Amino acid sequence: FDNIAISLRMIGLKNKKEIEKRVKYVLEAVNMYRYRNRPANMLSGGEKQRVAIARAIVNKPKVLIADEPTGNLDPETSKEIISLLERINEQQHTTVLVVTHDSKIVQEHKKRTILMEDGCVNADTSLGGYEI
């Protein structure tokens, strides 16, 4: 709970009821409410990733950048994290930008894909899949 609430306090939110309401909402959204009082060192890698996502969305961003959100996670937890990011996109209308080297994630989740190599855009599926 406190790990997420700090994000709200840092932007100046002081209303304890509002903080509690928003933290509860995001913890439920990432399926972590039952762990609200558990210390971070007692969470698995996937649970820590969910808490990080909750902390990132508690301020209702328009854009969420997830840099290697499935790095060091097992395949099943990776699927859960990607599904969570898709739900955030659909339900909260947050643009989610996922940066990954995992081509399997890209293939399994057909969204706009931009391929970059050496800092240059080489392909963009929004252009009909044409290479640039």
mmCIF file of N, CA, C and O in Angstrom, residues 33-127:
data_model
loop_
_atom_site.group_PDB
_atom_site.id
_atom_site.type_symbol
_atom_site.label_atom_id
_atom_site.label_comp_id
_atom_site.label_asym_id
_atom_site.label_seq_id
_atom_site.Cartn_x
_atom_site.Cartn_y
_atom_site.Cartn_z
ATOM 1 N N TYR A 33 -4.520 -6.613 -4.184
ATOM 2 C CA TYR A 33 -5.090 -6.019 -2.970
ATOM 3 C C TYR A 33 -4.854 -6.895 -1.742
ATOM 4 O O TYR A 33 -4.577 -6.392 -0.655
ATOM 5 N N ARG A 34 -4.915 -8.198 -1.912
ATOM 6 C CA ARG A 34 -4.743 -9.088 -0.756
ATOM 7 C C ARG A 34 -3.331 -8.991 -0.164
ATOM 8 O O ARG A 34 -3.098 -9.405 0.966
ATOM 9 N N TYR A 35 -2.393 -8.430 -0.911
ATOM 10 C CA TYR A 35 -1.014 -8.273 -0.434
ATOM 11 C C TYR A 35 -0.701 -6.839 -0.003
ATOM 12 O O TYR A 35 0.463 -6.480 0.139
ATOM 13 N N ARG A 36 -1.714 -6.028 0.203
ATOM 14 C CA ARG A 36 -1.527 -4.595 0.458
ATOM 15 C C ARG A 36 -0.618 -4.294 1.645
ATOM 16 O O ARG A 36 0.015 -3.245 1.680
ATOM 17 N N ASN A 37 -0.521 -5.180 2.599
ATOM 18 C CA ASN A 37 0.317 -4.931 3.775
ATOM 19 C C ASN A 37 1.597 -5.760 3.791
ATOM 20 O O ASN A 37 2.331 -5.742 4.771
ATOM 21 N N ARG A 38 1.869 -6.457 2.709
ATOM 22 C CA ARG A 38 3.051 -7.313 2.644
ATOM 23 C C ARG A 38 4.269 -6.481 2.239
ATOM 24 O O ARG A 38 4.211 -5.703 1.295
ATOM 25 N N PRO A 39 5.392 -6.649 2.916
ATOM 26 C CA PRO A 39 6.618 -5.928 2.527
ATOM 27 C C PRO A 39 7.091 -6.364 1.136
ATOM 28 O O PRO A 39 6.917 -7.524 0.749
ATOM 29 N N ALA A 40 7.723 -5.446 0.411
ATOM 30 C CA ALA A 40 8.172 -5.724 -0.956
ATOM 31 C C ALA A 40 9.117 -6.916 -1.022
ATOM 32 O O ALA A 40 9.075 -7.690 -1.976
ATOM 33 N N ASN A 41 9.942 -7.101 -0.010
ATOM 34 C CA ASN A 41 10.901 -8.213 -0.047
ATOM 35 C C ASN A 41 10.228 -9.572 0.134
ATOM 36 O O ASN A 41 10.875 -10.605 0.007
ATOM 37 N N MET A 42 8.931 -9.581 0.408
ATOM 38 C CA MET A 42 8.179 -10.830 0.552
ATOM 39 C C MET A 42 7.341 -11.131 -0.701
ATOM 40 O O MET A 42 6.507 -12.030 -0.678
ATOM 41 N N LEU A 43 7.542 -10.380 -1.781
ATOM 42 C CA LEU A 43 6.793 -10.575 -3.020
ATOM 43 C C LEU A 43 7.647 -11.272 -4.063
ATOM 44 O O LEU A 43 8.871 -11.103 -4.100
ATOM 45 N N SER A 44 6.992 -12.022 -4.948
ATOM 46 C CA SER A 44 7.694 -12.669 -6.071
ATOM 47 C C SER A 44 8.030 -11.612 -7.122
ATOM 48 O O SER A 44 7.556 -10.471 -7.059
ATOM 49 N N GLY A 45 8.796 -11.998 -8.129
ATOM 50 C CA GLY A 45 9.140 -11.071 -9.210
ATOM 51 C C GLY A 45 7.911 -10.558 -9.945
ATOM 52 O O GLY A 45 7.804 -9.370 -10.238
ATOM 53 N N GLY A 46 6.971 -11.447 -10.231
ATOM 54 C CA GLY A 46 5.747 -11.042 -10.922
ATOM 55 C C GLY A 46 4.893 -10.126 -10.061
ATOM 56 O O GLY A 46 4.290 -9.175 -10.559
ATOM 57 N N GLU A 47 4.845 -10.403 -8.755
ATOM 58 C CA GLU A 47 4.084 -9.542 -7.848
ATOM 59 C C GLU A 47 4.717 -8.165 -7.744
ATOM 60 O O GLU A 47 4.014 -7.145 -7.748
ATOM 61 N N LYS A 48 6.038 -8.112 -7.702
ATOM 62 C CA LYS A 48 6.738 -6.818 -7.678
ATOM 63 C C LYS A 48 6.447 -6.034 -8.958
ATOM 64 O O LYS A 48 6.283 -4.813 -8.926
ATOM 65 N N GLN A 49 6.387 -6.746 -10.085
ATOM 66 C CA GLN A 49 6.088 -6.084 -11.357
ATOM 67 C C GLN A 49 4.682 -5.501 -11.336
ATOM 68 O O GLN A 49 4.446 -4.398 -11.811
ATOM 69 N N ARG A 50 3.732 -6.223 -10.768
ATOM 70 C CA ARG A 50 2.357 -5.727 -10.646
ATOM 71 C C ARG A 50 2.297 -4.483 -9.762
ATOM 72 O O ARG A 50 1.562 -3.541 -10.057
ATOM 73 N N VAL A 51 3.057 -4.480 -8.685
ATOM 74 C CA VAL A 51 3.099 -3.314 -7.804
ATOM 75 C C VAL A 51 3.697 -2.119 -8.561
ATOM 76 O O VAL A 51 3.194 -0.993 -8.460
ATOM 77 N N ALA A 52 4.729 -2.367 -9.330
ATOM 78 C CA ALA A 52 5.337 -1.283 -10.120
ATOM 79 C C ALA A 52 4.331 -0.713 -11.119
ATOM 80 O O ALA A 52 4.262 0.509 -11.324
ATOM 81 N N ILE A 53 3.537 -1.576 -11.729
ATOM 82 C CA ILE A 53 2.513 -1.112 -12.668
ATOM 83 C C ILE A 53 1.442 -0.328 -11.925
ATOM 84 O O ILE A 53 1.010 0.737 -12.377
ATOM 85 N N ALA A 54 1.029 -0.819 -10.763
ATOM 86 C CA ALA A 54 0.030 -0.093 -9.963
ATOM 87 C C ALA A 54 0.549 1.290 -9.602
ATOM 88 O O ALA A 54 -0.176 2.291 -9.688
ATOM 89 N N ARG A 55 1.808 1.374 -9.194
ATOM 90 C CA ARG A 55 2.407 2.661 -8.840
ATOM 91 C C ARG A 55 2.434 3.591 -10.058
ATOM 92 O O ARG A 55 2.204 4.789 -9.953
ATOM 93 N N ALA A 56 2.668 3.016 -11.233
ATOM 94 C CA ALA A 56 2.732 3.817 -12.454
ATOM 95 C C ALA A 56 1.363 4.332 -12.887
ATOM 96 O O ALA A 56 1.267 5.404 -13.489
ATOM 97 N N ILE A 57 0.291 3.591 -12.595
ATOM 98 C CA ILE A 57 -1.031 4.008 -13.085
ATOM 99 C C ILE A 57 -1.876 4.732 -12.041
ATOM 100 O O ILE A 57 -2.931 5.256 -12.367
ATOM 101 N N VAL A 58 -1.414 4.786 -10.786
ATOM 102 C CA VAL A 58 -2.229 5.394 -9.730
ATOM 103 C C VAL A 58 -2.489 6.883 -9.994
ATOM 104 O O VAL A 58 -3.497 7.427 -9.570
ATOM 105 N N ASN A 59 -1.612 7.535 -10.727
ATOM 106 C CA ASN A 59 -1.794 8.953 -11.058
ATOM 107 C C ASN A 59 -2.533 9.157 -12.372
ATOM 108 O O ASN A 59 -2.553 10.256 -12.920
ATOM 109 N N LYS A 60 -3.129 8.092 -12.893
ATOM 110 C CA LYS A 60 -3.952 8.130 -14.101
ATOM 111 C C LYS A 60 -3.225 8.755 -15.298
ATOM 112 O O LYS A 60 -3.690 9.732 -15.881
ATOM 113 N N PRO A 61 -2.094 8.174 -15.680
ATOM 114 C CA PRO A 61 -1.350 8.753 -16.808
ATOM 115 C C PRO A 61 -2.059 8.535 -18.136
ATOM 116 O O PRO A 61 -2.828 7.584 -18.282
ATOM 117 N N LYS A 62 -1.784 9.387 -19.080
ATOM 118 C CA LYS A 62 -2.308 9.204 -20.431
ATOM 119 C C LYS A 62 -1.452 8.204 -21.193
ATOM 120 O O LYS A 62 -1.931 7.529 -22.096
ATOM 121 N N VAL A 63 -0.174 8.124 -20.820
ATOM 122 C CA VAL A 63 0.762 7.220 -21.489
ATOM 123 C C VAL A 63 1.533 6.447 -20.419
ATOM 124 O O VAL A 63 1.975 7.025 -19.430
ATOM 125 N N LEU A 64 1.678 5.150 -20.639
ATOM 126 C CA LEU A 64 2.464 4.290 -19.757
ATOM 127 C C LEU A 64 3.550 3.644 -20.601
ATOM 128 O O LEU A 64 3.247 2.971 -21.586
ATOM 129 N N ILE A 65 4.792 3.877 -20.239
ATOM 130 C CA ILE A 65 5.912 3.266 -20.949
ATOM 131 C C ILE A 65 6.432 2.117 -20.097
ATOM 132 O O ILE A 65 6.872 2.325 -18.967
ATOM 133 N N ALA A 66 6.351 0.909 -20.632
ATOM 134 C CA ALA A 66 6.795 -0.291 -19.923
ATOM 135 C C ALA A 66 8.058 -0.805 -20.607
ATOM 136 O O ALA A 66 7.993 -1.380 -21.694
ATOM 137 N N ASP A 67 9.191 -0.593 -19.975
ATOM 138 C CA ASP A 67 10.478 -0.995 -20.530
ATOM 139 C C ASP A 67 10.813 -2.401 -20.055
ATOM 140 O O ASP A 67 11.110 -2.606 -18.881
ATOM 141 N N GLU A 68 10.733 -3.360 -20.953
ATOM 142 C CA GLU A 68 10.988 -4.769 -20.667
ATOM 143 C C GLU A 68 10.173 -5.251 -19.454
ATOM 144 O O GLU A 68 10.736 -5.768 -18.480
ATOM 145 N N PRO A 69 8.837 -5.108 -19.503
ATOM 146 C CA PRO A 69 8.015 -5.471 -18.344
ATOM 147 C C PRO A 69 8.004 -6.958 -18.021
ATOM 148 O O PRO A 69 7.590 -7.346 -16.934
ATOM 149 N N THR A 70 8.475 -7.775 -18.958
ATOM 150 C CA THR A 70 8.477 -9.214 -18.710
ATOM 151 C C THR A 70 9.887 -9.767 -18.525
ATOM 152 O O THR A 70 10.061 -10.974 -18.401
ATOM 153 N N GLY A 71 10.875 -8.882 -18.504
ATOM 154 C CA GLY A 71 12.247 -9.334 -18.314
ATOM 155 C C GLY A 71 12.381 -10.090 -16.999
ATOM 156 O O GLY A 71 11.834 -9.700 -15.982
ATOM 157 N N ASN A 72 13.076 -11.207 -17.021
ATOM 158 C CA ASN A 72 13.341 -12.041 -15.841
ATOM 159 C C ASN A 72 12.093 -12.687 -15.244
ATOM 160 O O ASN A 72 12.100 -13.085 -14.076
ATOM 161 N N LEU A 73 11.007 -12.754 -15.999
ATOM 162 C CA LEU A 73 9.796 -13.417 -15.510
ATOM 163 C C LEU A 73 9.585 -14.713 -16.289
ATOM 164 O O LEU A 73 9.962 -14.810 -17.452
ATOM 165 N N ASP A 74 8.956 -15.677 -15.636
ATOM 166 C CA ASP A 74 8.663 -16.936 -16.318
ATOM 167 C C ASP A 74 7.577 -16.689 -17.372
ATOM 168 O O ASP A 74 6.884 -15.671 -17.323
ATOM 169 N N PRO A 75 7.421 -17.589 -18.344
ATOM 170 C CA PRO A 75 6.465 -17.377 -19.437
ATOM 171 C C PRO A 75 5.025 -17.133 -18.975
ATOM 172 O O PRO A 75 4.343 -16.271 -19.528
ATOM 173 N N GLU A 76 4.562 -17.855 -17.968
ATOM 174 C CA GLU A 76 3.180 -17.675 -17.497
ATOM 175 C C GLU A 76 2.983 -16.299 -16.866
ATOM 176 O O GLU A 76 2.008 -15.612 -17.147
ATOM 177 N N THR A 77 3.922 -15.871 -16.043
ATOM 178 C CA THR A 77 3.829 -14.546 -15.421
ATOM 179 C C THR A 77 3.951 -13.463 -16.483
ATOM 180 O O THR A 77 3.270 -12.440 -16.411
ATOM 181 N N SER A 78 4.781 -13.691 -17.484
ATOM 182 C CA SER A 78 4.919 -12.729 -18.589
ATOM 183 C C SER A 78 3.588 -12.514 -19.289
ATOM 184 O O SER A 78 3.201 -11.383 -19.577
ATOM 185 N N LYS A 79 2.870 -13.621 -19.550
ATOM 186 C CA LYS A 79 1.554 -13.518 -20.190
ATOM 187 C C LYS A 79 0.593 -12.713 -19.322
ATOM 188 O O LYS A 79 -0.175 -11.896 -19.824
ATOM 189 N N GLU A 80 0.630 -12.949 -18.012
ATOM 190 C CA GLU A 80 -0.245 -12.222 -17.094
ATOM 191 C C GLU A 80 0.057 -10.724 -17.105
ATOM 192 O O GLU A 80 -0.861 -9.898 -17.106
ATOM 193 N N ILE A 81 1.327 -10.370 -17.138
ATOM 194 C CA ILE A 81 1.718 -8.951 -17.139
ATOM 195 C C ILE A 81 1.276 -8.289 -18.441
ATOM 196 O O ILE A 81 0.724 -7.182 -18.430
ATOM 197 N N ILE A 82 1.469 -8.947 -19.567
ATOM 198 C CA ILE A 82 1.046 -8.377 -20.848
ATOM 199 C C ILE A 82 -0.473 -8.251 -20.888
ATOM 200 O O ILE A 82 -1.012 -7.226 -21.344
ATOM 201 N N SER A 83 -1.192 -9.229 -20.381
ATOM 202 C CA SER A 83 -2.659 -9.144 -20.321
ATOM 203 C C SER A 83 -3.088 -7.979 -19.443
ATOM 204 O O SER A 83 -4.043 -7.262 -19.762
ATOM 205 N N LEU A 84 -2.391 -7.785 -18.340
ATOM 206 C CA LEU A 84 -2.684 -6.653 -17.453
ATOM 207 C C LEU A 84 -2.487 -5.329 -18.186
ATOM 208 O O LEU A 84 -3.334 -4.432 -18.116
ATOM 209 N N LEU A 85 -1.397 -5.200 -18.924
ATOM 210 C CA LEU A 85 -1.145 -3.967 -19.679
ATOM 211 C C LEU A 85 -2.221 -3.742 -20.740
ATOM 212 O O LEU A 85 -2.650 -2.611 -20.968
ATOM 213 N N GLU A 86 -2.677 -4.826 -21.374
ATOM 214 C CA GLU A 86 -3.756 -4.705 -22.358
ATOM 215 C C GLU A 86 -5.053 -4.232 -21.689
ATOM 216 O O GLU A 86 -5.773 -3.407 -22.242
ATOM 217 N N ARG A 87 -5.351 -4.749 -20.495
ATOM 218 C CA ARG A 87 -6.554 -4.310 -19.767
ATOM 219 C C ARG A 87 -6.458 -2.830 -19.388
ATOM 220 O O ARG A 87 -7.440 -2.099 -19.471
ATOM 221 N N ILE A 88 -5.280 -2.400 -18.974
ATOM 222 C CA ILE A 88 -5.085 -0.985 -18.644
ATOM 223 C C ILE A 88 -5.368 -0.131 -19.867
ATOM 224 O O ILE A 88 -6.041 0.894 -19.793
ATOM 225 N N ASN A 89 -4.878 -0.557 -21.008
ATOM 226 C CA ASN A 89 -5.119 0.151 -22.260
ATOM 227 C C ASN A 89 -6.606 0.225 -22.576
ATOM 228 O O ASN A 89 -7.139 1.294 -22.890
ATOM 229 N N GLU A 90 -7.288 -0.898 -22.465
ATOM 230 C CA GLU A 90 -8.703 -0.958 -22.834
ATOM 231 C C GLU A 90 -9.617 -0.277 -21.824
ATOM 232 O O GLU A 90 -10.515 0.474 -22.197
ATOM 233 N N GLN A 91 -9.403 -0.518 -20.543
ATOM 234 C CA GLN A 91 -10.320 -0.028 -19.520
ATOM 235 C C GLN A 91 -10.048 1.407 -19.103
ATOM 236 O O GLN A 91 -10.979 2.140 -18.797
ATOM 237 N N GLN A 92 -8.782 1.797 -19.065
ATOM 238 C CA GLN A 92 -8.452 3.144 -18.605
ATOM 239 C C GLN A 92 -8.116 4.084 -19.758
ATOM 240 O O GLN A 92 -7.816 5.245 -19.539
ATOM 241 N N HIS A 93 -8.129 3.546 -20.969
ATOM 242 C CA HIS A 93 -7.820 4.332 -22.167
ATOM 243 C C HIS A 93 -6.442 4.982 -22.062
ATOM 244 O O HIS A 93 -6.241 6.111 -22.508
ATOM 245 N N THR A 94 -5.522 4.235 -21.465
ATOM 246 C CA THR A 94 -4.141 4.675 -21.344
ATOM 247 C C THR A 94 -3.361 4.094 -22.515
ATOM 248 O O THR A 94 -3.459 2.901 -22.794
ATOM 249 N N THR A 95 -2.612 4.930 -23.190
ATOM 250 C CA THR A 95 -1.732 4.439 -24.238
ATOM 251 C C THR A 95 -0.586 3.705 -23.556
ATOM 252 O O THR A 95 0.064 4.254 -22.668
ATOM 253 N N VAL A 96 -0.350 2.466 -23.964
ATOM 254 C CA VAL A 96 0.701 1.654 -23.365
ATOM 255 C C VAL A 96 1.757 1.365 -24.418
ATOM 256 O O VAL A 96 1.459 0.777 -25.457
ATOM 257 N N LEU A 97 2.966 1.805 -24.144
ATOM 258 C CA LEU A 97 4.100 1.557 -25.028
ATOM 259 C C LEU A 97 4.985 0.523 -24.346
ATOM 260 O O LEU A 97 5.492 0.764 -23.252
ATOM 261 N N VAL A 98 5.107 -0.640 -24.971
ATOM 262 C CA VAL A 98 5.920 -1.720 -24.420
ATOM 263 C C VAL A 98 7.204 -1.819 -25.230
ATOM 264 O O VAL A 98 7.167 -1.981 -26.448
ATOM 265 N N VAL A 99 8.318 -1.716 -24.542
ATOM 266 C CA VAL A 99 9.623 -1.889 -25.168
ATOM 267 C C VAL A 99 10.093 -3.288 -24.800
ATOM 268 O O VAL A 99 10.162 -3.633 -23.621
ATOM 269 N N THR A 100 10.374 -4.093 -25.817
ATOM 270 C CA THR A 100 10.781 -5.472 -25.540
ATOM 271 C C THR A 100 11.704 -6.005 -26.629
ATOM 272 O O THR A 100 11.650 -5.559 -27.775
ATOM 273 N N HIS A 101 12.514 -6.959 -26.231
ATOM 274 C CA HIS A 101 13.314 -7.722 -27.187
ATOM 275 C C HIS A 101 12.685 -9.087 -27.430
ATOM 276 O O HIS A 101 13.188 -9.872 -28.213
ATOM 277 N N ASP A 102 11.587 -9.352 -26.747
ATOM 278 C CA ASP A 102 10.929 -10.658 -26.800
ATOM 279 C C ASP A 102 9.996 -10.726 -28.005
ATOM 280 O O ASP A 102 8.857 -10.258 -27.963
ATOM 281 N N SER A 103 10.467 -11.331 -29.087
ATOM 282 C CA SER A 103 9.678 -11.400 -30.320
ATOM 283 C C SER A 103 8.413 -12.236 -30.135
ATOM 284 O O SER A 103 7.421 -12.033 -30.830
ATOM 285 N N LYS A 104 8.423 -13.174 -29.190
ATOM 286 C CA LYS A 104 7.248 -13.998 -28.942
ATOM 287 C C LYS A 104 6.083 -13.124 -28.449
ATOM 288 O O LYS A 104 4.945 -13.312 -28.875
ATOM 289 N N ILE A 105 6.357 -12.179 -27.579
ATOM 290 C CA ILE A 105 5.317 -11.257 -27.095
ATOM 291 C C ILE A 105 4.755 -10.472 -28.261
ATOM 292 O O ILE A 105 3.543 -10.309 -28.401
ATOM 293 N N VAL A 106 5.634 -9.995 -29.119
ATOM 294 C CA VAL A 106 5.207 -9.200 -30.275
ATOM 295 C C VAL A 106 4.306 -10.034 -31.188
ATOM 296 O O VAL A 106 3.260 -9.569 -31.637
ATOM 297 N N GLN A 107 4.686 -11.276 -31.441
ATOM 298 C CA GLN A 107 3.915 -12.140 -32.329
ATOM 299 C C GLN A 107 2.561 -12.526 -31.742
ATOM 300 O O GLN A 107 1.576 -12.632 -32.458
ATOM 301 N N GLU A 108 2.509 -12.753 -30.437
ATOM 302 C CA GLU A 108 1.276 -13.208 -29.791
ATOM 303 C C GLU A 108 0.269 -12.089 -29.550
ATOM 304 O O GLU A 108 -0.911 -12.352 -29.392
ATOM 305 N N HIS A 109 0.718 -10.869 -29.514
ATOM 306 C CA HIS A 109 -0.167 -9.729 -29.206
ATOM 307 C C HIS A 109 -0.126 -8.759 -30.372
ATOM 308 O O HIS A 109 0.729 -7.890 -30.440
ATOM 309 N N LYS A 110 -1.041 -8.959 -31.279
ATOM 310 C CA LYS A 110 -1.065 -8.189 -32.522
ATOM 311 C C LYS A 110 -1.539 -6.754 -32.276
ATOM 312 O O LYS A 110 -2.723 -6.459 -32.265
ATOM 313 N N LYS A 111 -0.604 -5.894 -32.027
ATOM 314 C CA LYS A 111 -0.834 -4.471 -31.850
ATOM 315 C C LYS A 111 0.104 -3.743 -32.805
ATOM 316 O O LYS A 111 0.920 -4.357 -33.489
ATOM 317 N N ARG A 112 0.007 -2.428 -32.804
ATOM 318 C CA ARG A 112 0.955 -1.680 -33.619
ATOM 319 C C ARG A 112 2.364 -2.015 -33.139
ATOM 320 O O ARG A 112 2.656 -1.976 -31.952
ATOM 321 N N THR A 113 3.222 -2.344 -34.060
ATOM 322 C CA THR A 113 4.589 -2.716 -33.736
ATOM 323 C C THR A 113 5.547 -1.852 -34.538
ATOM 324 O O THR A 113 5.397 -1.729 -35.754
ATOM 325 N N ILE A 114 6.499 -1.283 -33.839
ATOM 326 C CA ILE A 114 7.540 -0.483 -34.487
ATOM 327 C C ILE A 114 8.863 -1.190 -34.222
ATOM 328 O O ILE A 114 9.219 -1.427 -33.069
ATOM 329 N N LEU A 115 9.556 -1.556 -35.285
ATOM 330 C CA LEU A 115 10.845 -2.224 -35.174
ATOM 331 C C LEU A 115 11.949 -1.186 -35.296
ATOM 332 O O LEU A 115 11.983 -0.424 -36.269
ATOM 333 N N MET A 116 12.810 -1.164 -34.278
ATOM 334 C CA MET A 116 13.937 -0.238 -34.305
ATOM 335 C C MET A 116 15.237 -1.025 -34.257
ATOM 336 O O MET A 116 15.348 -2.007 -33.539
ATOM 337 N N GLU A 117 16.180 -0.569 -35.033
ATOM 338 C CA GLU A 117 17.523 -1.135 -35.014
ATOM 339 C C GLU A 117 18.520 -0.005 -35.089
ATOM 340 O O GLU A 117 18.368 0.909 -35.911
ATOM 341 N N ASP A 118 19.494 -0.046 -34.213
ATOM 342 C CA ASP A 118 20.535 0.991 -34.156
ATOM 343 C C ASP A 118 19.943 2.395 -34.068
ATOM 344 O O ASP A 118 20.434 3.334 -34.698
ATOM 345 N N GLY A 119 18.839 2.541 -33.308
ATOM 346 C CA GLY A 119 18.229 3.852 -33.099
ATOM 347 C C GLY A 119 17.388 4.357 -34.250
ATOM 348 O O GLY A 119 16.907 5.487 -34.215
ATOM 349 N N CYS A 120 17.175 3.544 -35.264
ATOM 350 C CA CYS A 120 16.384 3.950 -36.420
ATOM 351 C C CYS A 120 15.147 3.071 -36.554
ATOM 352 O O CYS A 120 15.211 1.859 -36.341
ATOM 353 N N VAL A 121 14.030 3.677 -36.962
ATOM 354 C CA VAL A 121 12.813 2.917 -37.213
ATOM 355 C C VAL A 121 12.971 2.201 -38.540
ATOM 356 O O VAL A 121 13.192 2.824 -39.572
ATOM 357 N N ASN A 122 12.852 0.866 -38.506
ATOM 358 C CA ASN A 122 12.989 0.065 -39.719
ATOM 359 C C ASN A 122 11.658 -0.410 -40.268
ATOM 360 O O ASN A 122 11.546 -0.712 -41.446
ATOM 361 N N ALA A 123 10.652 -0.539 -39.408
ATOM 362 C CA ALA A 123 9.344 -1.010 -39.855
ATOM 363 C C ALA A 123 8.288 -0.521 -38.880
ATOM 364 O O ALA A 123 8.550 -0.309 -37.710
ATOM 365 N N ASP A 124 7.072 -0.334 -39.407
ATOM 366 C CA ASP A 124 5.947 0.127 -38.592
ATOM 367 C C ASP A 124 4.685 -0.516 -39.148
ATOM 368 O O ASP A 124 4.318 -0.280 -40.290
ATOM 369 N N THR A 125 4.011 -1.347 -38.319
ATOM 370 C CA THR A 125 2.832 -2.054 -38.805
ATOM 371 C C THR A 125 1.677 -1.112 -39.109
ATOM 372 O O THR A 125 0.756 -1.491 -39.826
ATOM 373 N N SER A 126 1.699 0.108 -38.567
ATOM 374 C CA SER A 126 0.622 1.053 -38.890
ATOM 375 C C SER A 126 0.716 1.509 -40.337
ATOM 376 O O SER A 126 -0.217 2.099 -40.864
ATOM 377 N N LEU A 127 1.824 1.239 -40.984
ATOM 378 C CA LEU A 127 2.003 1.595 -42.386
ATOM 379 C C LEU A 127 1.732 0.391 -43.284
ATOM 380 O O LEU A 127 2.285 0.267 -44.363
#
